[in-house]
Amino acid sequence: MTDVISELHRRGLIAQSTDEDALRAALAAGPVTYYCGFDPTAPSLHVGHLVQFMVLRALQRAGHQPIVLVGGATGLIGDPRPTSERQLNDRGTVAGWVDSIRRQVAPFLDLPAERDGLRAPLYVDNLDWTSPLTAIDFLREIGKHFRVGRMLAKEAVSARLNSEAGISYTEFSYQILQANDFRELFLRHGCTLQSGGSDQWGNLTAGIDLVRRTEGATVHALSTPLVTKSDGTKFGKSEGGTVWLDPSLTSPYAFFQFWLNADDADARTWLPLFSERPTEEVEALVAESTERPAARAAQRALAEELTLLVHGPDELRQAEAAGRALFGREDLDTLGPDTLGAALREAGSVTVDGDTPTVAQLMQQTGLVASLSEARRTVKEGGAYLNNERVTDPDAVPGDDAWLPGGWLVLRRGKRSVAGVQRRIPT
């Protein structure tokens, strides 16, 4: 058993913990069973959830037993938002999301056969023990242990009480259900540690209190910090919206680019949180990023490591190749149509019907230039490229042989400005 608490502190992954000395002693004494829960409030998890995976993986590598809870019950309600009531999704939708998120989580914790000695995760759904409860059982056996004053003190609850929207009993009861999850996992699997985001601290401690009241046992919790961007915008958002882990919602190329395009200050802050590299290597990358920010060493390290973790080696190779190919450093033929299309949609693209416009018209339509005269001037100056070949005639019309797999053209102005054109295929 390694001193995993020190590792988590070094990486900045602990915001709060209960009785840290006792938790250290428990972790040092032998394998501890621990869990983290994820609610299926969307068909996919997003990059904000990666913080929890870093904690789960660190504890697993230290020899402890992970449990992953995907909340089929709590997902039907939703943890209270500070400002508005959550939309309640139907049971079939939530059940489908439980399955998809369960499959999405597996690669993070399922271990190859050669990782002897590390414990494979257990996967649970809180609907299994919540669904059989009657309303009377819930109130008599669980609800009687909660004090309303403490429940009202939770930040999200108090914010809603002071807003025009108010809060429904449905969302108010969420913290009781999550607390009962800890109790059930303690009884079923001997689970004595829960991790979660710092915004979940009230729910985590409610579970500790419920286990103490009903079972007379001491259990533990730790929370991770809220990850933010230095400019004040929400972490996990790009210009295209939320950065999802599901490749059908956020392509591996867009996922790679999210990390690669991170602000220098953000990359230096995020690297210790999300990288599992040795301490000395992380510190060296942070130092290099400070001394030579143009090299983007921290950003590239994050992009490579996390794309490999989330999407695997093949998609990492394609994402890297796409970045090189779009800017003329690699042959476009090395890219599959899905990767090429994802990269060009991320860069910005237009669709054409019928007769293909001229190169000058396409440059204007894609926004690479503001006018046809500017397009002609760019071509004359040698700064216009079609599929990485320099354009010499602004009035040339791309022939059928110019269209790449998936019906794409790659237009580039100079070294840095790229856009795509897709030909609509008649149905």
CSV table of N, CA, C and O in Angstrom, one decimal, residues 195-262:
chain,number,residue,atom,x,y,z
A,195,SER,N,-15.6,9.3,-2.8
A,195,SER,CA,-15.0,10.5,-3.3
A,195,SER,C,-16.0,11.2,-4.2
A,195,SER,O,-16.9,10.5,-4.8
A,196,GLY,N,-15.8,12.5,-4.4
A,196,GLY,CA,-16.7,13.2,-5.3
A,196,GLY,C,-16.2,14.7,-5.4
A,196,GLY,O,-15.2,15.0,-4.8
A,197,GLY,N,-16.9,15.4,-6.2
A,197,GLY,CA,-16.5,16.8,-6.4
A,197,GLY,C,-16.8,17.7,-5.1
A,197,GLY,O,-17.6,17.3,-4.3
A,198,SER,N,-16.1,18.8,-5.0
A,198,SER,CA,-16.3,19.6,-3.8
A,198,SER,C,-17.7,20.1,-3.7
A,198,SER,O,-18.2,20.4,-2.5
A,199,ASP,N,-18.4,20.3,-4.8
A,199,ASP,CA,-19.8,20.7,-4.7
A,199,ASP,C,-20.7,19.6,-4.1
A,199,ASP,O,-21.9,19.8,-3.8
A,200,GLN,N,-20.2,18.4,-4.0
A,200,GLN,CA,-20.9,17.3,-3.4
A,200,GLN,C,-20.6,17.1,-1.9
A,200,GLN,O,-21.1,16.1,-1.3
A,201,TRP,N,-19.9,18.0,-1.3
A,201,TRP,CA,-19.4,17.7,0.0
A,201,TRP,C,-20.5,17.5,1.0
A,201,TRP,O,-20.5,16.6,1.9
A,202,GLY,N,-21.6,18.3,0.9
A,202,GLY,CA,-22.7,18.1,1.8
A,202,GLY,C,-23.4,16.7,1.7
A,202,GLY,O,-23.7,16.1,2.6
A,203,ASN,N,-23.4,16.2,0.4
A,203,ASN,CA,-24.0,14.8,0.2
A,203,ASN,C,-23.0,13.8,0.7
A,203,ASN,O,-23.5,12.7,1.3
A,204,LEU,N,-21.7,14.0,0.6
A,204,LEU,CA,-20.7,13.0,1.1
A,204,LEU,C,-20.8,12.9,2.6
A,204,LEU,O,-20.8,11.8,3.1
A,205,THR,N,-20.8,14.0,3.3
A,205,THR,CA,-20.9,14.0,4.7
A,205,THR,C,-22.2,13.5,5.2
A,205,THR,O,-22.3,12.9,6.3
A,206,ALA,N,-23.3,13.7,4.5
A,206,ALA,CA,-24.6,13.1,4.8
A,206,ALA,C,-24.5,11.6,4.9
A,206,ALA,O,-25.1,10.9,5.7
A,207,GLY,N,-23.8,11.0,3.9
A,207,GLY,CA,-23.6,9.6,3.9
A,207,GLY,C,-22.8,9.1,5.1
A,207,GLY,O,-23.1,8.0,5.7
A,208,ILE,N,-21.8,9.8,5.4
A,208,ILE,CA,-21.0,9.4,6.6
A,208,ILE,C,-21.9,9.4,7.8
A,208,ILE,O,-21.8,8.5,8.7
A,209,ASP,N,-22.7,10.5,8.0
A,209,ASP,CA,-23.5,10.6,9.2
A,209,ASP,C,-24.6,9.5,9.2
A,209,ASP,O,-24.9,8.9,10.3
A,210,LEU,N,-25.1,9.1,8.0
A,210,LEU,CA,-26.1,8.0,8.0
A,210,LEU,C,-25.5,6.7,8.4
A,210,LEU,O,-26.1,5.9,9.1
A,211,VAL,N,-24.3,6.4,7.9
A,211,VAL,CA,-23.7,5.1,8.2
A,211,VAL,C,-23.4,5.1,9.7
A,211,VAL,O,-23.6,4.1,10.4
A,212,ARG,N,-22.9,6.2,10.3
A,212,ARG,CA,-22.7,6.3,11.7
A,212,ARG,C,-23.9,6.0,12.5
A,212,ARG,O,-24.0,5.3,13.5
A,213,ARG,N,-25.0,6.7,12.1
A,213,ARG,CA,-26.3,6.6,12.9
A,213,ARG,C,-26.9,5.2,12.8
A,213,ARG,O,-27.5,4.7,13.8
A,214,THR,N,-26.9,4.6,11.6
A,214,THR,CA,-27.6,3.3,11.4
A,214,THR,C,-26.7,2.1,11.7
A,214,THR,O,-27.2,1.1,12.2
A,215,GLU,N,-25.4,2.2,11.5
A,215,GLU,CA,-24.5,1.1,11.6
A,215,GLU,C,-23.5,1.2,12.7
A,215,GLU,O,-22.8,0.3,13.0
A,216,GLY,N,-23.4,2.4,13.3
A,216,GLY,CA,-22.4,2.6,14.3
A,216,GLY,C,-20.9,2.5,13.8
A,216,GLY,O,-20.0,2.2,14.6
A,217,ALA,N,-20.7,2.8,12.5
A,217,ALA,CA,-19.4,2.6,11.9
A,217,ALA,C,-18.9,4.0,11.4
A,217,ALA,O,-19.6,4.9,11.2
A,218,THR,N,-17.5,4.0,11.4
A,218,THR,CA,-16.8,5.2,10.9
A,218,THR,C,-16.4,5.0,9.4
A,218,THR,O,-15.7,4.0,9.1
A,219,VAL,N,-16.8,5.9,8.6
A,219,VAL,CA,-16.4,5.8,7.2
A,219,VAL,C,-15.8,7.2,6.8
A,219,VAL,O,-15.9,8.2,7.6
A,220,HIS,N,-15.3,7.3,5.6
A,220,HIS,CA,-14.6,8.5,5.2
A,220,HIS,C,-15.0,9.0,3.8
A,220,HIS,O,-15.7,8.4,3.1
A,221,ALA,N,-14.6,10.3,3.6
A,221,ALA,CA,-14.9,10.9,2.3
A,221,ALA,C,-13.8,11.9,2.0
A,221,ALA,O,-13.1,12.4,2.9
A,222,LEU,N,-13.6,12.1,0.7
A,222,LEU,CA,-12.7,13.1,0.2
A,222,LEU,C,-13.3,13.7,-1.0
A,222,LEU,O,-14.0,13.1,-1.8
A,223,SER,N,-13.0,15.0,-1.2
A,223,SER,CA,-13.6,15.7,-2.4
A,223,SER,C,-12.5,16.3,-3.2
A,223,SER,O,-11.4,16.6,-2.7
A,224,THR,N,-12.7,16.5,-4.5
A,224,THR,CA,-11.8,17.1,-5.4
A,224,THR,C,-12.2,18.5,-5.6
A,224,THR,O,-13.3,18.9,-5.5
A,225,PRO,N,-11.2,19.3,-6.0
A,225,PRO,CA,-11.4,20.8,-6.2
A,225,PRO,C,-12.3,21.0,-7.5
A,225,PRO,O,-12.3,20.2,-8.4
A,226,LEU,N,-12.9,22.1,-7.5
A,226,LEU,CA,-13.6,22.6,-8.7
A,226,LEU,C,-12.6,23.1,-9.7
A,226,LEU,O,-11.8,24.0,-9.4
A,227,VAL,N,-12.6,22.5,-10.9
A,227,VAL,CA,-11.6,22.9,-11.9
A,227,VAL,C,-12.2,24.1,-12.7
A,227,VAL,O,-13.3,24.0,-13.2
A,228,THR,N,-11.4,25.1,-12.9
A,228,THR,CA,-11.9,26.3,-13.6
A,228,THR,C,-10.9,26.7,-14.7
A,228,THR,O,-9.8,26.2,-14.7
A,229,LYS,N,-11.3,27.6,-15.5
A,229,LYS,CA,-10.4,28.2,-16.5
A,229,LYS,C,-9.9,29.6,-15.9
A,229,LYS,O,-10.7,30.2,-15.2
A,230,SER,N,-8.7,30.0,-16.3
A,230,SER,CA,-8.2,31.2,-15.8
A,230,SER,C,-9.0,32.5,-16.2
A,230,SER,O,-8.9,33.5,-15.6
A,231,ASP,N,-9.7,32.4,-17.4
A,231,ASP,CA,-10.5,33.5,-17.8
A,231,ASP,C,-11.9,33.6,-17.3
A,231,ASP,O,-12.7,34.4,-17.6
A,232,GLY,N,-12.2,32.6,-16.3
A,232,GLY,CA,-13.5,32.6,-15.7
A,232,GLY,C,-14.5,31.8,-16.4
A,232,GLY,O,-15.6,31.6,-15.8
A,233,THR,N,-14.3,31.3,-17.6
A,233,THR,CA,-15.3,30.5,-18.3
A,233,THR,C,-15.2,29.1,-17.7
A,233,THR,O,-14.3,28.7,-17.1
A,234,LYS,N,-16.3,28.4,-18.0
A,234,LYS,CA,-16.4,27.0,-17.4
A,234,LYS,C,-15.5,26.0,-18.0
A,234,LYS,O,-15.3,25.9,-19.2
A,235,PHE,N,-14.8,25.3,-17.1
A,235,PHE,CA,-14.0,24.2,-17.6
A,235,PHE,C,-14.8,23.1,-18.4
A,235,PHE,O,-15.9,22.8,-17.9
A,236,GLY,N,-14.2,22.6,-19.4
A,236,GLY,CA,-14.9,21.5,-20.2
A,236,GLY,C,-15.8,22.1,-21.3
A,236,GLY,O,-16.5,21.3,-21.9
A,237,LYS,N,-15.7,23.4,-21.5
A,237,LYS,CA,-16.5,24.0,-22.6
A,237,LYS,C,-15.5,24.5,-23.7
A,237,LYS,O,-14.5,25.0,-23.4
A,238,SER,N,-15.9,24.3,-24.9
A,238,SER,CA,-15.2,24.8,-26.1
A,238,SER,C,-16.1,25.7,-26.9
A,238,SER,O,-17.3,25.8,-26.5
A,239,GLU,N,-15.7,26.2,-28.0
A,239,GLU,CA,-16.6,27.0,-28.8
A,239,GLU,C,-17.7,26.2,-29.3
A,239,GLU,O,-18.8,26.7,-29.6
A,240,GLY,N,-17.5,24.9,-29.4
A,240,GLY,CA,-18.6,24.0,-29.9
A,240,GLY,C,-19.5,23.5,-28.8
A,240,GLY,O,-20.4,22.8,-29.1
A,241,GLY,N,-19.2,23.9,-27.6
A,241,GLY,CA,-20.1,23.4,-26.5
A,241,GLY,C,-19.3,22.5,-25.6
A,241,GLY,O,-18.1,22.6,-25.5
A,242,THR,N,-20.0,21.6,-24.9
A,242,THR,CA,-19.4,20.7,-23.9
A,242,THR,C,-18.4,19.7,-24.6
A,242,THR,O,-18.7,19.2,-25.7
A,243,VAL,N,-17.3,19.5,-23.9
A,243,VAL,CA,-16.4,18.5,-24.4
A,243,VAL,C,-16.7,17.1,-23.8
A,243,VAL,O,-16.4,16.9,-22.7
A,244,TRP,N,-17.4,16.3,-24.6
A,244,TRP,CA,-17.8,15.0,-24.1
A,244,TRP,C,-16.7,13.9,-24.2
A,244,TRP,O,-15.8,14.1,-25.1
A,245,LEU,N,-16.9,12.8,-23.5
A,245,LEU,CA,-16.0,11.7,-23.6
A,245,LEU,C,-16.4,10.8,-24.8
A,245,LEU,O,-15.6,10.0,-25.3
A,246,ASP,N,-17.7,10.8,-25.1
A,246,ASP,CA,-18.2,9.9,-26.2
A,246,ASP,C,-17.7,10.5,-27.5
A,246,ASP,O,-18.0,11.6,-27.9
A,247,PRO,N,-17.1,9.6,-28.3
A,247,PRO,CA,-16.5,10.1,-29.6
A,247,PRO,C,-17.6,10.5,-30.6
A,247,PRO,O,-17.3,11.3,-31.6
A,248,SER,N,-18.8,10.0,-30.4
A,248,SER,CA,-19.9,10.4,-31.4
A,248,SER,C,-20.4,11.8,-31.0
A,248,SER,O,-21.1,12.5,-31.9
A,249,LEU,N,-20.1,12.4,-29.8
A,249,LEU,CA,-20.5,13.7,-29.4
A,249,LEU,C,-19.4,14.7,-29.5
A,249,LEU,O,-19.7,15.9,-29.9
A,250,THR,N,-18.2,14.3,-29.2
A,250,THR,CA,-17.0,15.1,-29.4
A,250,THR,C,-16.0,14.2,-30.0
A,250,THR,O,-15.6,13.2,-29.4
A,251,SER,N,-15.6,14.5,-31.2
A,251,SER,CA,-14.6,13.7,-31.9
A,251,SER,C,-13.3,13.6,-31.2
A,251,SER,O,-12.9,14.6,-30.5
A,252,PRO,N,-12.6,12.5,-31.4
A,252,PRO,CA,-11.2,12.5,-30.8
A,252,PRO,C,-10.3,13.6,-31.2
A,252,PRO,O,-9.5,14.1,-30.4
A,253,TYR,N,-10.5,14.1,-32.4
A,253,TYR,CA,-9.7,15.2,-32.9
A,253,TYR,C,-10.1,16.5,-32.1
A,253,TYR,O,-9.2,17.2,-31.6
A,254,ALA,N,-11.4,16.8,-31.9
A,254,ALA,CA,-11.8,17.9,-31.2
A,254,ALA,C,-11.4,17.8,-29.7
A,254,ALA,O,-11.0,18.8,-29.1
A,255,PHE,N,-11.4,16.6,-29.2
A,255,PHE,CA,-11.0,16.3,-27.8
A,255,PHE,C,-9.5,16.7,-27.7
A,255,PHE,O,-9.1,17.4,-26.8
A,256,PHE,N,-8.7,16.2,-28.6
A,256,PHE,CA,-7.3,16.5,-28.6
A,256,PHE,C,-7.0,18.0,-28.7
A,256,PHE,O,-6.2,18.5,-28.0
A,257,GLN,N,-7.8,18.7,-29.6
A,257,GLN,CA,-7.6,20.1,-29.8
A,257,GLN,C,-8.0,20.9,-28.6
A,257,GLN,O,-7.4,22.0,-28.3
A,258,PHE,N,-9.0,20.4,-27.8
A,258,PHE,CA,-9.4,21.1,-26.6
A,258,PHE,C,-8.2,21.3,-25.6
A,258,PHE,O,-7.9,22.4,-25.1
A,259,TRP,N,-7.4,20.2,-25.4
A,259,TRP,CA,-6.3,20.3,-24.5
A,259,TRP,C,-5.1,21.1,-25.2
A,259,TRP,O,-4.4,21.8,-24.5
A,260,LEU,N,-4.9,20.8,-26.5
A,260,LEU,CA,-3.8,21.5,-27.2
A,260,LEU,C,-4.0,23.0,-27.2
A,260,LEU,O,-3.0,23.7,-27.2
A,261,ASN,N,-5.2,23.5,-27.3
A,261,ASN,CA,-5.5,24.9,-27.4
A,261,ASN,C,-5.7,25.6,-26.0
A,261,ASN,O,-6.1,26.8,-26.0
A,262,ALA,N,-5.4,24.9,-25.0
A,262,ALA,CA,-5.6,25.4,-23.6
A,262,ALA,C,-4.7,26.6,-23.4
A,262,ALA,O,-3.6,26.7,-23.9
